[in-house]
Amino acid sequence: MKPMERPGSVTAFGILNIAFAVLGVFGLLGTIALFSMTGTSINPVVKIMRESPALATWLKLSIPLGLLSCGVLLAAGIGLLRLENWGRKLSIGYAIYGIIFSTIGLVMNFIFLLGPLLEEASRKQGPEAAGAFGGAVGGSIGGCFGLIYPILLLVFMTRPKILAAFHPPSPPPLPFT
């Protein structure tokens, strides 16, 4: 019986999982740095973060969860590269978590960040208004793009060809002699 070939998408998603885990850690470190800025800042996002207890609470909750999810994504990527079924299952779990968490994040940002940024843009003129508006629009578009990878990961990890790669057919039983 010929062994099944390793699907290229498994390798690709393994590498992407690892890359996105590393990028996620750097992104979270940037968020921590932004959140911990001291003094008065002209950055409207920092100003809104300081004035919104709900947004601050959301960030304090999402940062440790984000670090944990980066660890899960890293482990899942390693599992996929080793063609371990637990890596596929962990990838599916991460994808479901990523879809739910990203959707909640979009709603939280829309309520507590986008609205105030647009309100600030309407009160200002020139580059400050453009910056606030650009930040609001860019954040919303970025959040939507953040949903693409978990959706693709979920779709690919549940495809029959991928399932078969992680569960190769058993060899036929030996005949009785």
XYZ file of N, CA and C in Angstrom:
531
model
N 0.842 -1.170 0.000
C 0.000 0.000 0.000
C 0.894 1.242 0.000
N 0.615 2.167 -0.873
C 1.415 3.382 -1.023
C 1.027 4.375 0.076
N 2.023 4.935 0.826
C 1.683 5.914 1.858
C 1.180 7.207 1.226
N 0.284 7.882 1.940
C -0.290 9.126 1.442
C 0.769 10.226 1.460
N 0.772 11.038 0.407
C 1.696 12.166 0.356
C 1.255 13.243 1.331
N 2.244 13.934 1.846
C 1.968 15.034 2.767
C 1.371 16.197 1.971
N 0.175 16.668 2.332
C -0.407 17.811 1.616
C 0.424 19.077 1.858
N 0.654 19.814 0.802
C 1.418 21.064 0.914
C 0.749 22.074 1.817
N -0.589 22.031 1.884
C -1.290 22.997 2.735
C -0.998 22.760 4.212
N -0.714 21.516 4.596
C -0.372 21.235 5.992
C 0.955 21.918 6.337
N 1.931 21.789 5.454
C 3.220 22.448 5.671
C 3.042 23.967 5.675
N 2.279 24.478 4.718
C 2.068 25.926 4.629
C 1.403 26.457 5.897
N 0.370 25.779 6.369
C -0.314 26.248 7.577
C 0.561 26.057 8.820
N 1.396 25.031 8.847
C 2.321 24.869 9.960
C 3.271 26.050 10.052
N 3.832 26.424 8.908
C 4.757 27.568 8.869
C 4.018 28.866 9.198
N 2.816 29.049 8.639
C 2.041 30.260 8.919
C 1.649 30.343 10.386
N 1.279 29.214 10.991
C 0.941 29.226 12.413
C 2.122 29.749 13.234
N 3.302 29.233 12.941
C 4.491 29.652 13.683
C 4.783 31.135 13.424
N 4.709 31.554 12.163
C 4.988 32.955 11.820
C 3.976 33.896 12.483
N 2.688 33.552 12.434
C 1.672 34.412 13.053
C 1.788 34.412 14.574
N 2.241 33.315 15.167
C 2.454 33.291 16.618
C 3.552 34.277 16.998
N 4.652 34.268 16.245
C 5.760 35.187 16.532
C 5.325 36.632 16.299
N 4.652 36.891 15.180
C 4.172 38.250 14.902
C 3.169 38.696 15.962
N 2.339 37.781 16.421
C 1.357 38.098 17.459
C 2.016 38.544 18.749
N 3.100 37.877 19.121
C 3.819 38.275 20.339
C 4.365 39.692 20.176
N 4.960 39.999 19.018
C 5.471 41.355 18.790
C 4.336 42.383 18.796
N 3.204 42.035 18.204
C 2.050 42.933 18.221
C 1.546 43.192 19.626
N 1.509 42.142 20.430
C 1.070 42.304 21.816
C 2.058 43.146 22.620
N 3.358 42.975 22.361
C 4.360 43.801 23.035
C 4.174 45.277 22.651
N 3.837 45.524 21.387
C 3.551 46.892 20.947
C 2.328 47.458 21.640
N 1.307 46.626 21.814
C 0.098 47.068 22.511
C 0.405 47.379 23.966
N 1.224 46.525 24.590
C 1.620 46.769 25.976
C 2.383 48.089 26.076
N 3.292 48.326 25.133
C 4.064 49.578 25.139
C 3.137 50.777 24.959
N 2.170 50.661 24.055
C 1.227 51.752 23.824
C 0.376 51.988 25.056
N -0.051 50.917 25.678
C -0.922 50.992 26.850
C -0.187 51.564 28.052
N 1.126 51.362 28.119
C 1.882 51.805 29.292
C 2.570 53.154 29.087
N 2.235 53.855 28.012
C 2.831 55.181 27.790
C 2.441 56.106 28.939
N 3.415 56.829 29.426
C 3.135 57.736 30.539
C 3.060 59.172 30.029
N 2.499 60.010 30.861
C 2.411 61.421 30.506
C 1.255 61.678 29.554
N 1.214 62.872 29.063
C 0.167 63.231 28.123
C 0.643 62.883 26.719
N -0.260 62.352 25.967
C 0.069 61.942 24.607
C -0.879 62.633 23.641
N -0.373 62.992 22.482
C -1.248 63.580 21.475
C -1.908 62.488 20.636
N -1.475 61.235 20.836
C -2.065 60.113 20.108
C -3.498 59.922 20.596
N -4.493 60.059 19.701
C -5.887 59.950 20.157
C -6.244 58.561 20.694
N -5.579 57.509 20.201
C -5.866 56.155 20.700
C -5.426 56.033 22.152
N -4.235 56.540 22.474
C -3.736 56.491 23.852
C -4.662 57.306 24.757
N -5.085 58.447 24.270
C -5.985 59.305 25.051
C -7.300 58.575 25.345
N -7.859 57.928 24.335
C -9.119 57.197 24.523
C -8.908 56.019 25.471
N -7.775 55.321 25.339
C -7.495 54.197 26.238
C -7.439 54.671 27.686
N -6.856 55.834 27.916
C -6.743 56.361 29.273
C -8.099 56.790 29.834
N -8.982 57.251 28.958
C -10.270 57.786 29.416
C -11.386 56.755 29.437
N -11.162 55.574 28.898
C -12.215 54.568 28.823
C -11.876 53.365 29.701
N -12.511 53.258 30.870
C -12.250 52.101 31.727
C -12.642 50.781 31.044
N -13.682 50.804 30.244
C -14.106 49.571 29.557
C -13.046 49.121 28.553
N -12.490 50.047 27.792
C -11.448 49.698 26.819
C -10.184 49.229 27.543
N -9.841 49.889 28.636
C -8.666 49.475 29.410
C -8.857 48.062 29.964
N -10.050 47.771 30.450
C -10.348 46.426 30.970
C -10.263 45.399 29.854
N -10.797 45.730 28.697
C -10.743 44.826 27.544
C -9.284 44.531 27.173
N -8.461 45.557 27.143
C -7.046 45.356 26.808
C -6.337 44.515 27.868
N -6.647 44.765 29.136
C -6.031 43.990 30.213
C -6.440 42.517 30.146
N -7.612 42.241 29.621
C -8.073 40.865 29.445
C -7.503 40.255 28.163
N -7.503 41.027 27.095
C -7.117 40.470 25.797
C -5.615 40.241 25.654
N -4.793 40.987 26.356
C -3.338 40.814 26.229
C -2.891 39.444 26.735
N -3.256 39.030 27.959
C -2.832 37.681 28.381
C -3.473 36.574 27.545
N -4.732 36.773 27.151
C -5.365 35.769 26.281
C -4.657 35.703 24.935
N -4.224 36.847 24.437
C -3.494 36.881 23.177
C -2.159 36.166 23.288
N -1.456 36.368 24.392
C -0.178 35.669 24.588
C -0.397 34.163 24.667
N -1.441 33.751 25.375
C -1.761 32.327 25.475
C -2.106 31.755 24.092
N -2.891 32.495 23.317
C -3.269 31.999 21.992
C -2.061 31.930 21.058
N -1.086 32.830 21.241
C 0.146 32.752 20.443
C 0.908 31.475 20.777
N 0.934 31.104 22.039
C 1.572 29.852 22.436
C 0.872 28.641 21.837
N -0.447 28.671 21.849
C -1.228 27.575 21.258
C -0.961 27.506 19.756
N -0.940 28.653 19.100
C -0.704 28.688 17.653
C 0.692 28.181 17.311
N 1.677 28.530 18.119
C 3.034 28.035 17.915
C 3.079 26.512 18.050
N 2.475 25.994 19.110
C 2.444 24.538 19.314
C 1.704 23.849 18.168
N 0.592 24.428 17.736
C -0.180 23.840 16.635
C 0.646 23.809 15.350
N 1.401 24.873 15.098
C 2.253 24.907 13.911
C 3.312 23.823 13.943
N 3.927 23.638 15.099
C 4.920 22.570 15.238
C 4.261 21.210 15.029
N 3.081 21.027 15.602
C 2.352 19.769 15.418
C 2.003 19.507 13.964
N 1.615 20.544 13.244
C 1.304 20.367 11.818
C 2.549 19.976 11.040
N 3.662 20.619 11.327
C 4.898 20.290 10.614
C 5.349 18.861 10.905
N 5.027 18.359 12.076
C 5.372 16.979 12.427
C 4.278 15.991 12.009
N 3.224 16.509 11.390
C 2.072 15.723 10.928
C 1.421 14.964 12.086
N 1.306 15.647 13.215
C 0.663 15.088 14.402
C -0.805 15.501 14.393
N -1.688 14.559 14.684
C -3.119 14.874 14.677
C -3.467 15.914 15.738
N -2.748 15.924 16.870
C -3.025 16.931 17.887
C -2.747 18.338 17.347
N -1.795 18.472 16.416
C -1.518 19.770 15.800
C -2.687 20.245 14.955
N -3.330 19.300 14.255
C -4.519 19.631 13.458
C -5.669 20.025 14.385
N -5.873 19.249 15.449
C -6.964 19.555 16.393
C -6.720 20.889 17.105
N -5.481 21.135 17.479
C -5.140 22.404 18.125
C -5.349 23.570 17.160
N -5.044 23.351 15.890
C -5.263 24.392 14.875
C -6.751 24.690 14.729
N -7.566 23.652 14.755
C -9.020 23.848 14.668
C -9.510 24.612 15.898
N -9.027 24.210 17.078
C -9.410 24.919 18.299
C -9.001 26.377 18.257
N -7.772 26.634 17.801
C -7.311 28.012 17.681
C -8.185 28.783 16.692
N -8.516 28.155 15.567
C -9.317 28.838 14.538
C -10.674 29.252 15.102
N -11.316 28.359 15.832
C -12.628 28.685 16.424
C -12.466 29.825 17.427
N -11.462 29.695 18.302
C -11.176 30.759 19.266
C -10.891 32.074 18.535
N -10.054 32.014 17.486
C -9.677 33.220 16.745
C -10.871 33.914 16.104
N -11.797 33.135 15.571
C -12.994 33.720 14.950
C -13.853 34.408 16.014
N -14.068 33.721 17.127
C -14.897 34.292 18.203
C -14.222 35.520 18.810
N -12.940 35.385 19.165
C -12.224 36.472 19.831
C -12.073 37.683 18.908
N -11.797 37.452 17.633
C -11.677 38.568 16.685
C -13.001 39.290 16.508
N -14.082 38.540 16.486
C -15.406 39.158 16.351
C -15.721 40.013 17.577
N -15.449 39.475 18.766
C -15.662 40.253 19.991
C -14.759 41.493 19.978
N -13.507 41.325 19.549
C -12.576 42.446 19.467
C -13.062 43.533 18.516
N -13.625 43.126 17.394
C -14.173 44.109 16.455
C -15.304 44.903 17.091
N -16.186 44.203 17.794
C -17.308 44.876 18.454
C -16.790 45.832 19.528
N -15.852 45.360 20.347
C -15.292 46.212 21.402
C -14.608 47.445 20.803
N -13.823 47.251 19.770
C -13.157 48.387 19.129
C -14.151 49.339 18.490
N -15.209 48.790 17.908
C -16.225 49.643 17.294
C -16.896 50.511 18.357
N -17.252 49.899 19.478
C -17.967 50.630 20.521
C -17.052 51.627 21.238
N -15.879 51.156 21.670
C -15.061 51.957 22.566
C -13.923 52.717 21.901
N -13.608 52.409 20.644
C -12.483 53.087 19.996
C -12.912 53.795 18.713
N -13.599 53.086 17.831
C -13.987 53.673 16.548
C -14.914 54.871 16.736
N -15.946 54.700 17.548
C -16.890 55.802 17.792
C -16.201 57.037 18.332
N -15.431 56.895 19.423
C -14.725 58.074 19.939
C -13.718 58.677 18.950
N -13.032 57.834 18.163
C -12.088 58.372 17.175
C -12.818 59.178 16.104
N -13.948 58.662 15.643
C -14.716 59.406 14.631
C -15.280 60.698 15.207
N -15.690 60.642 16.475
C -16.190 61.847 17.130
C -15.073 62.891 17.241
N -13.888 62.440 17.592
C -12.755 63.360 17.693
C -12.391 63.928 16.325
N -12.452 63.086 15.287
C -12.140 63.555 13.932
C -13.112 64.640 13.496
N -14.380 64.520 13.933
C -15.370 65.521 13.527
C -15.140 66.860 14.224
N -14.475 66.857 15.384
C -14.221 68.095 16.127
C -12.942 68.792 15.673
N -12.080 68.080 14.976
C -10.781 68.644 14.594
C -10.753 68.925 13.097
N -9.672 69.553 12.676
C -9.480 69.828 11.259
C -8.039 69.510 10.893
N -7.812 69.364 9.609
C -6.457 69.176 9.113
C -5.900 67.793 9.412
N -4.585 67.725 9.643
C -3.919 66.440 9.822
C -4.429 65.642 11.032
N -4.811 66.342 12.114
C -5.315 65.633 13.294
C -6.611 64.901 12.976
N -7.493 65.543 12.245
C -8.762 64.921 11.862
C -8.505 63.745 10.928
N -7.602 63.949 9.980
C -7.284 62.875 9.033
C -6.661 61.690 9.757
N -5.797 61.968 10.732
C -5.158 60.902 11.497
C -6.159 60.095 12.310
N -7.074 60.786 12.969
C -8.095 60.094 13.770
C -9.013 59.271 12.868
N -9.419 59.862 11.747
C -10.296 59.131 10.821
C -9.566 57.934 10.217
N -8.307 58.153 9.815
C -7.512 57.066 9.236
C -7.292 55.944 10.227
N -7.048 56.289 11.482
C -6.869 55.270 12.515
C -8.136 54.468 12.735
N -9.275 55.135 12.720
C -10.554 54.446 12.918
C -10.849 53.488 11.768
N -10.677 53.966 10.559
C -10.948 53.131 9.387
C -9.926 51.998 9.285
N -8.649 52.327 9.482
C -7.594 51.311 9.403
C -7.766 50.218 10.443
N -8.137 50.603 11.653
C -8.370 49.609 12.696
C -9.520 48.683 12.370
N -10.567 49.227 11.792
C -11.724 48.396 11.419
C -11.376 47.427 10.295
N -10.684 47.926 9.295
C -10.289 47.061 8.178
C -9.307 46.002 8.656
N -8.357 46.402 9.499
C -7.394 45.448 10.054
C -8.077 44.353 10.852
N -9.087 44.726 11.629
C -9.837 43.730 12.397
C -10.544 42.733 11.500
N -11.087 43.211 10.394
C -11.750 42.304 9.436
C -10.730 41.369 8.789
N -9.562 41.893 8.451
C -8.515 41.044 7.878
C -8.060 39.990 8.890
N -8.129 40.344 10.171
C -7.747 39.407 11.212
C -8.623 38.165 11.269
N -9.787 38.220 10.665
C -10.682 37.058 10.625
C -10.336 36.089 9.503
N -9.612 36.539 8.509
C -9.352 35.710 7.331
C -8.558 34.460 7.675
N -7.458 34.610 8.398
C -6.606 33.446 8.671
C -7.317 32.368 9.483
N -7.980 32.704 10.610
C -8.653 31.625 11.347
C -9.733 30.918 10.520
N -10.422 31.657 9.665
C -11.448 31.027 8.826
C -10.795 30.058 7.838
N -9.735 30.512 7.173
C -9.032 29.628 6.230
C -8.456 28.406 6.945
N -7.884 28.608 8.118
C -7.313 27.506 8.892
C -8.386 26.480 9.230
N -9.544 26.942 9.662
C -10.644 26.037 9.999
C -11.114 25.263 8.773
N -11.258 25.953 7.660
C -11.720 25.291 6.434
C -10.719 24.226 5.993
N -9.450 24.591 5.943
C -8.450 23.636 5.448
C -8.239 22.458 6.390
N -8.257 22.690 7.685
C -7.983 21.593 8.631
C -9.124 20.590 8.715
N -10.275 20.918 8.138
C -11.413 19.984 8.154
C -11.671 19.362 6.784
N -10.811 19.627 5.811
C -10.987 19.043 4.472
C -10.645 17.558 4.492
N -11.338 16.747 3.694
C -11.094 15.296 3.689
C -9.647 14.907 3.393
N -8.996 15.600 2.476
C -7.610 15.263 2.139
C -6.691 15.484 3.343
N -6.950 16.528 4.093
C -6.145 16.819 5.280
C -6.427 15.774 6.360
N -7.699 15.471 6.565
C -8.054 14.439 7.546
C -7.364 13.127 7.215
N -7.354 12.770 5.954
C -6.737 11.514 5.530
C -5.226 11.527 5.784
N -4.593 12.666 5.650
C -3.151 12.750 5.876
C -2.808 12.500 7.348
N -3.709 12.893 8.247
C -3.468 12.700 9.666
C -3.972 11.344 10.165
N -4.782 10.685 9.371
C -5.307 9.353 9.711
C -5.080 8.423 8.529
N -3.841 8.005 8.307
C -3.589 7.137 7.153
C -4.357 5.828 7.312
N -4.762 5.235 6.178
C -5.515 3.982 6.262
C -4.672 2.887 6.914
N -5.334 2.025 7.665
C -4.644 0.911 8.314
C -4.255 -0.123 7.279
N -3.134 -0.784 7.511
C -2.760 -1.835 6.576
C -3.757 -2.995 6.692
N -3.931 -3.746 5.616
C -4.888 -4.862 5.697
C -4.396 -5.880 6.719
N -5.334 -6.592 7.348
C -4.924 -7.575 8.347
C -4.129 -8.712 7.707
N -3.235 -9.255 8.490
C -2.438 -10.394 8.004
C -3.327 -11.627 7.909
N -3.142 -12.388 6.832
C -3.970 -13.606 6.705
C -3.524 -14.640 7.757
N -4.501 -15.429 8.208
C -4.197 -16.492 9.176
C -3.499 -17.624 8.452
N -2.489 -18.176 9.056
C -1.776 -19.300 8.432
C -1.937 -20.557 9.229
